[in-house]
PDB file of C-alpha atoms and ligand atoms in Angstrom:
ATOM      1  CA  UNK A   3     -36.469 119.848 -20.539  1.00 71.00           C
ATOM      2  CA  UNK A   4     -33.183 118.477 -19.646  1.00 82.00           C
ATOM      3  CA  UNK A   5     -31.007 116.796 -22.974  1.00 87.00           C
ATOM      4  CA  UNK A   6     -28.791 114.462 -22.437  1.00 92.00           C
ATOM      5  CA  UNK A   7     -25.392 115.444 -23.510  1.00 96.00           C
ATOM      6  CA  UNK A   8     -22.419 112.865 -24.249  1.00 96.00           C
ATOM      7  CA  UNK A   9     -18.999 113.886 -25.432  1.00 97.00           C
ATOM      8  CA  UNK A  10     -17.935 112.268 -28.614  1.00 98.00           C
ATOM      9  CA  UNK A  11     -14.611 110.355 -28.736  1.00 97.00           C
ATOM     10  CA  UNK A  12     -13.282 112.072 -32.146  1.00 97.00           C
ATOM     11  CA  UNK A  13     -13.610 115.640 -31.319  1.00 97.00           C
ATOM     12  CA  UNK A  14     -14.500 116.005 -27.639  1.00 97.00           C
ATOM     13  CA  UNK A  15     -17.247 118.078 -28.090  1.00 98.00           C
ATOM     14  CA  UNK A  16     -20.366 117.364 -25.895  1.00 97.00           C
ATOM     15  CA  UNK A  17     -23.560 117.038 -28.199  1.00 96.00           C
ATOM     16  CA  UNK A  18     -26.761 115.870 -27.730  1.00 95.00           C
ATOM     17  CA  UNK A  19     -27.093 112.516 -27.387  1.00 91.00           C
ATOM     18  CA  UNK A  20     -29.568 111.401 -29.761  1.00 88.00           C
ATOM     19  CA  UNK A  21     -27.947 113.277 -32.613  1.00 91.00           C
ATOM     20  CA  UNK A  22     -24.870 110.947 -31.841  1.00 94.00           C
ATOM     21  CA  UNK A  23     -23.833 107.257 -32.525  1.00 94.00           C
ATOM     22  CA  UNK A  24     -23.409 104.638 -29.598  1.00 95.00           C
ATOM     23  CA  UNK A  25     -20.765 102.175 -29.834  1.00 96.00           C
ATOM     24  CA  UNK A  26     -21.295  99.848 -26.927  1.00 96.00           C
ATOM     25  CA  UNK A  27     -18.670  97.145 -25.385  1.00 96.00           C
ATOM     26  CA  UNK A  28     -21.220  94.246 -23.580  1.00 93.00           C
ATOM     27  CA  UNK A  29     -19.843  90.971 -22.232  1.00 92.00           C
ATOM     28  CA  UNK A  30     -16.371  91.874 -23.813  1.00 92.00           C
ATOM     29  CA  UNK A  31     -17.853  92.410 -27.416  1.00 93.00           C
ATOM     30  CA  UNK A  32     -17.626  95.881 -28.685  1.00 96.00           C
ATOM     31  CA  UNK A  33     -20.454  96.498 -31.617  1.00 95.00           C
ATOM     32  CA  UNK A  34     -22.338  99.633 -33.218  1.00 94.00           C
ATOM     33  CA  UNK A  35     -25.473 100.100 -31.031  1.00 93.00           C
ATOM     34  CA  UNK A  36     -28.035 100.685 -33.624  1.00 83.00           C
ATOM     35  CA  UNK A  37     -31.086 101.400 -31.321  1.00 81.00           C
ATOM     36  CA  UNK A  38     -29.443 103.094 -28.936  1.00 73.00           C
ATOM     37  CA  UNK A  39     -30.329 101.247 -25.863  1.00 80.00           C
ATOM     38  CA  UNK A  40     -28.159  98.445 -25.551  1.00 84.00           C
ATOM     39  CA  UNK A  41     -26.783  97.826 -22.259  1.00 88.00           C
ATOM     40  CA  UNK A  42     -23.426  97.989 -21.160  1.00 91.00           C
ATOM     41  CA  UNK A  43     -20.462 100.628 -21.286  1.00 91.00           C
ATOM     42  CA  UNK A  44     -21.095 103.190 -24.307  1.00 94.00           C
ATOM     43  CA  UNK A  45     -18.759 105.263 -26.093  1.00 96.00           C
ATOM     44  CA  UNK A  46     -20.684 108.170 -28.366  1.00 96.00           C
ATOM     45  CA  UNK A  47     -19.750 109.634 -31.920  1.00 96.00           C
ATOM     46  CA  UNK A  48     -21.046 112.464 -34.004  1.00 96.00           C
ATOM     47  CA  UNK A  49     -22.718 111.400 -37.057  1.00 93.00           C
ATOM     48  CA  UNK A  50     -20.225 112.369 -39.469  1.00 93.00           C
ATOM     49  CA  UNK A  51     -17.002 111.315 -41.122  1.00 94.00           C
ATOM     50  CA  UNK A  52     -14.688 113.386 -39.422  1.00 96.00           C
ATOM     51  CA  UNK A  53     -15.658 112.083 -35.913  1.00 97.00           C
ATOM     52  CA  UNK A  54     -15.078 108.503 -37.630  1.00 96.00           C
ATOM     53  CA  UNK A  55     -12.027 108.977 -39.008  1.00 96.00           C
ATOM     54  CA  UNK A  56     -10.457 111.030 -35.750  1.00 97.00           C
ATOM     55  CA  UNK A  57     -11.782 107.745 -33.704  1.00 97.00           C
ATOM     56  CA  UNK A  58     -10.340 105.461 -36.412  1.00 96.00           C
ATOM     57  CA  UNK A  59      -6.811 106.809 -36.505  1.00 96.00           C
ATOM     58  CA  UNK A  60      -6.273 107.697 -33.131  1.00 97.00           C
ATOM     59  CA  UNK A  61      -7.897 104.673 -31.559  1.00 97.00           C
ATOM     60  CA  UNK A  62      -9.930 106.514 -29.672  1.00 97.00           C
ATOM     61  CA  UNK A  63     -11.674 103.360 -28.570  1.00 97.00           C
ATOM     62  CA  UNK A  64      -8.904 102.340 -26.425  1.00 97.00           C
ATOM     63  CA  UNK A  65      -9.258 104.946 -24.038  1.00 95.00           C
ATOM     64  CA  UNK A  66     -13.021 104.829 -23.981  1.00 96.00           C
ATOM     65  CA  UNK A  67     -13.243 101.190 -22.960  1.00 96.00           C
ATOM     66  CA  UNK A  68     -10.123 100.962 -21.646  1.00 96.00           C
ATOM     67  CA  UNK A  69      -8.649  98.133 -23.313  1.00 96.00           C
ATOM     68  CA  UNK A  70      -7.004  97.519 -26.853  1.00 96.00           C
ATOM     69  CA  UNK A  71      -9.001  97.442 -29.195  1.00 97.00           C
ATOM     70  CA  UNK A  72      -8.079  95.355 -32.199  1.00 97.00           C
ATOM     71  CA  UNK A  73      -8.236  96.543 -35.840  1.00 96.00           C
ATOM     72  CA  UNK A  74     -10.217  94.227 -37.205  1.00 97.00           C
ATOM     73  CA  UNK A  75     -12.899  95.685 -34.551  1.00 97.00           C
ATOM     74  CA  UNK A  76     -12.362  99.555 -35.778  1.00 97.00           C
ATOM     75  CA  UNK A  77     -12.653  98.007 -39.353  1.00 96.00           C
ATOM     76  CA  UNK A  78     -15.879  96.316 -38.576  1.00 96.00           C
ATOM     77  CA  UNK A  79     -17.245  99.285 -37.384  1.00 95.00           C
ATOM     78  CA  UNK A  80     -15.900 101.918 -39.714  1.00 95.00           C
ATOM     79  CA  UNK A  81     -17.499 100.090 -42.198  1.00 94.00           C
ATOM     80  CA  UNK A  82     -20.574  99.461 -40.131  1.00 93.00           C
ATOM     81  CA  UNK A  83     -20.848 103.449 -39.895  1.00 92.00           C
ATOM     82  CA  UNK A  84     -19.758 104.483 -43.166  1.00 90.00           C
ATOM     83  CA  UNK A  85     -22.675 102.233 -44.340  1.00 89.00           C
ATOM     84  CA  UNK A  86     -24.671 104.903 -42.576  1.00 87.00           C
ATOM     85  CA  UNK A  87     -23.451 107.733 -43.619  1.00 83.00           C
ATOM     86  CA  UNK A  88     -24.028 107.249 -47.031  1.00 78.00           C
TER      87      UNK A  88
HETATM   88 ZN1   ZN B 288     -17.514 114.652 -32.792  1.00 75.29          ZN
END
């Protein structure tokens, strides 16, 4: 069976995609995508710190959803995922 693959904005490597986390940007708002199925453009992470942080401090967001991204959004959601992560 084919798995999807998705390539995560921190390190660039393609992983599965249901071993990843799904930011999504709908209607302008850009939020964590908990279930995975949200609609609208979808940026993908690896589930771990690293990936996080690489996104974080590069503003890797940017380039995914072509825009800037402000910091109180990569705040929400670095605390958003950390939350998961621990
Ligand atoms: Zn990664």
């Amino acid at each position: 069976m084919h798995t999807p693959m998705r390539e995560c904005i921190g390190c660039g490597k393609k992983v599965q995609k249901q071993a990843m986390l799904r930011i999504v940007k709908k209607e302008g708002q850009i939020s964590l995508d908990t279930t995975g199925k949200s609609e609208g453009r979808g940026a993908y992470l690896c589930k771990n710190i690293e990936c996080l942080d690489e996104c974080i401090k590069r503003k890797k967001l940017n380039r995914a959803f072509k825009q800037n991204v402000s910091d109180d959004i990569y705040n929400k959601l670095s605390e958003e995922m950390r939350h998961l992560f621990e």
